[in-house]
CSV table of C-alpha atoms in Angstrom, one decimal:
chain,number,residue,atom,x,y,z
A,1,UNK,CA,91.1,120.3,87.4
A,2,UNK,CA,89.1,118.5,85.1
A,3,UNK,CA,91.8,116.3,83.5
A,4,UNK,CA,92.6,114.7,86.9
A,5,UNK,CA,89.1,112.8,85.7
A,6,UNK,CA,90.4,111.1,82.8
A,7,UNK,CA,90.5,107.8,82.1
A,8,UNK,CA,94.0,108.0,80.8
A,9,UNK,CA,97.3,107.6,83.6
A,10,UNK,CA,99.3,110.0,81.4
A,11,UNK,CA,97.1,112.8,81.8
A,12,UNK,CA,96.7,112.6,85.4
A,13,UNK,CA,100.3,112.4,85.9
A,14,UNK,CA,101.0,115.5,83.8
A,15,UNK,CA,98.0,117.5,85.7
A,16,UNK,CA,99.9,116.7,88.7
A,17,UNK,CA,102.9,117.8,87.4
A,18,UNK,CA,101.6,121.1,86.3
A,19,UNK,CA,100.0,121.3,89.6
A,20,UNK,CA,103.5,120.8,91.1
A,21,UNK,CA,105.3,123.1,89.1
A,22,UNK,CA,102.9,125.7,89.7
A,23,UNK,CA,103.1,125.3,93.0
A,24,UNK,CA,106.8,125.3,93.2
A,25,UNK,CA,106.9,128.2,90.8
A,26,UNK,CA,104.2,130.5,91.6
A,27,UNK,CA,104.6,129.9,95.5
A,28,UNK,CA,103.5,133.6,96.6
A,29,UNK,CA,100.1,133.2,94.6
A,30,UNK,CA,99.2,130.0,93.5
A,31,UNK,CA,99.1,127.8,96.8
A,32,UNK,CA,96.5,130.3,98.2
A,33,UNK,CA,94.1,129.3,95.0
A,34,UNK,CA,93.9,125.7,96.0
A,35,UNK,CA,90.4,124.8,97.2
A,36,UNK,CA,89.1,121.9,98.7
A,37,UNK,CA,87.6,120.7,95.5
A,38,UNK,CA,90.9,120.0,94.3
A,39,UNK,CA,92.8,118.9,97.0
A,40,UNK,CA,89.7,116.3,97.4
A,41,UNK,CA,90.3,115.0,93.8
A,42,UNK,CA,94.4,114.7,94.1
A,43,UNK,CA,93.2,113.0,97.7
A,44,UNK,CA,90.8,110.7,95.5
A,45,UNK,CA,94.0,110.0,92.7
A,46,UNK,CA,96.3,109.4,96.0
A,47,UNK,CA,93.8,106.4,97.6
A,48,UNK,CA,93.6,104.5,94.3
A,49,UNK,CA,89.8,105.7,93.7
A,50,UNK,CA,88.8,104.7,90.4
A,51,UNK,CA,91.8,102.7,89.2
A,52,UNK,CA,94.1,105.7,88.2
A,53,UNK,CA,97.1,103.9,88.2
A,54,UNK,CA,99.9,103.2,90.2
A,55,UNK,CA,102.1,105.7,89.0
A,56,UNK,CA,99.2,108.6,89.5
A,57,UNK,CA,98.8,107.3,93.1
A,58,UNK,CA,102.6,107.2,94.1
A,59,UNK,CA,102.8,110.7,92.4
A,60,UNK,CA,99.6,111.9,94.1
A,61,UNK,CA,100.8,111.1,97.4
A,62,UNK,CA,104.1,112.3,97.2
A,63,UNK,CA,102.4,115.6,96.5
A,64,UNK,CA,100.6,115.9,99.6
A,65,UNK,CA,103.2,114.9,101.5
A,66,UNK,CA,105.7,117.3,100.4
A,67,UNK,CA,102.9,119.9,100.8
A,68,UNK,CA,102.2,118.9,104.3
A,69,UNK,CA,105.5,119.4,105.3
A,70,UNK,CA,106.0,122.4,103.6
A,71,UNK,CA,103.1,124.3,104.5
A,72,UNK,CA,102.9,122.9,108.2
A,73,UNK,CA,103.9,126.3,110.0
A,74,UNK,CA,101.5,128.1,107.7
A,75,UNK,CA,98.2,129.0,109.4
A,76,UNK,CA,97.1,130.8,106.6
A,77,UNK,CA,97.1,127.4,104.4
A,78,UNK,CA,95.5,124.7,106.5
A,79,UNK,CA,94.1,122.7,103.4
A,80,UNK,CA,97.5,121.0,102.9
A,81,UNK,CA,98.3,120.0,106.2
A,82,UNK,CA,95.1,119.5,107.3
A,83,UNK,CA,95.0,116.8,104.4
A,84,UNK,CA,98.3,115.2,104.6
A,85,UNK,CA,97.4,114.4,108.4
A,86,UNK,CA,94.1,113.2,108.1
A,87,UNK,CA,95.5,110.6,105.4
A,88,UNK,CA,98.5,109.9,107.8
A,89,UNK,CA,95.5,109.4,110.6
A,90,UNK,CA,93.5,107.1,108.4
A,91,UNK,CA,97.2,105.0,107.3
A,92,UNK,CA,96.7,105.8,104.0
A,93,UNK,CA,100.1,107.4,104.0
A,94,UNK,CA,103.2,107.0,105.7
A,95,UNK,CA,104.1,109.9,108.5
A,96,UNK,CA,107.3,111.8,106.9
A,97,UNK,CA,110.3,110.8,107.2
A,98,UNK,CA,108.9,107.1,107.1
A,99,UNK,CA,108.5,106.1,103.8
A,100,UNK,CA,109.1,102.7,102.9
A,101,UNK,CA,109.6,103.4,99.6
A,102,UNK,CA,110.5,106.6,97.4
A,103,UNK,CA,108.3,106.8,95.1
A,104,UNK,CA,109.7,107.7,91.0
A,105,UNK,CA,109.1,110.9,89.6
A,106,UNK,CA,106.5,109.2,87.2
A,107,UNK,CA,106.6,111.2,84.8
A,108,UNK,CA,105.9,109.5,81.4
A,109,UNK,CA,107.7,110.1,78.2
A,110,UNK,CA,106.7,111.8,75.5
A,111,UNK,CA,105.2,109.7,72.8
C-alpha cells in the first residue's frame, strides 16, 4: 500500500494494477483483505489529492466503480459499495452506466 504514496504516476498506476489483478484473480480471498486504509488512499488517488496524475485518477476511479458494481449485492463486503456511493453522493464520480467518458487502461509502458 505504500507505493500508492509515491511521487511518481508510474508507480501508482502499476499498484493499482496489481490491486486490480489481484482482485480479479484471487476473488474468493483477496477482496475480503481490503481495509478501509486502503480503499481511503485509492479514494485519495481517485479525487486528485496530491497531484497524482491524471492517468492515476481516471484509473483510480474506474476501480471503484467497477467494484461498486460488482460487489453491490454483497453484504459481506460493504467497503466497496459503501465507497463508490458516497463518491457518487459527493459528484465526484459519475453514477454507472453514466460516464461521460471511458477512461484508458493507463497503463504505462515499460521503459
Amino acid at each position: 500500500m505504500w507505493r500508492l504514496k509515491e511521487p511518481k504516476e508510474d508507480v501508482i498506476l502499476l499498484s493499482l494494477s496489481l490491486i486490480d489483478l489481484c482482485m480479479k484473480n484471487c476473488e474468493s480471498t483477496f477482496p475480503s483483505c481490503v481495509n478501509k486504509v486502503l480503499m481511503d488512499e485509492i479514494v485519495y488517488i481517485a479525487v486528485g489529492g496530491a497531484g497524482k496524475g491524471k492517468l492515476a485518477e481516471q484509473l483510480a476511479q474506474k476501480l471503484i466503480t467497477e467494484w461498486g458494481v460488482k460487489y453491490e449485492m454483497k453484504f459481506k463486503l460493504p467497503i466497496f459499495h459503501d465507497t463508490y456511493d458516497n463518491l457518487v453522493s459527493k459528484g465526484m464520480l459519475s453514477p454507472r452506466g453514466k460516464s461521460s467518458s471511458s477512461a484508458p487502461n493507463p497503463i504505462p509502458p515499460h521503459r
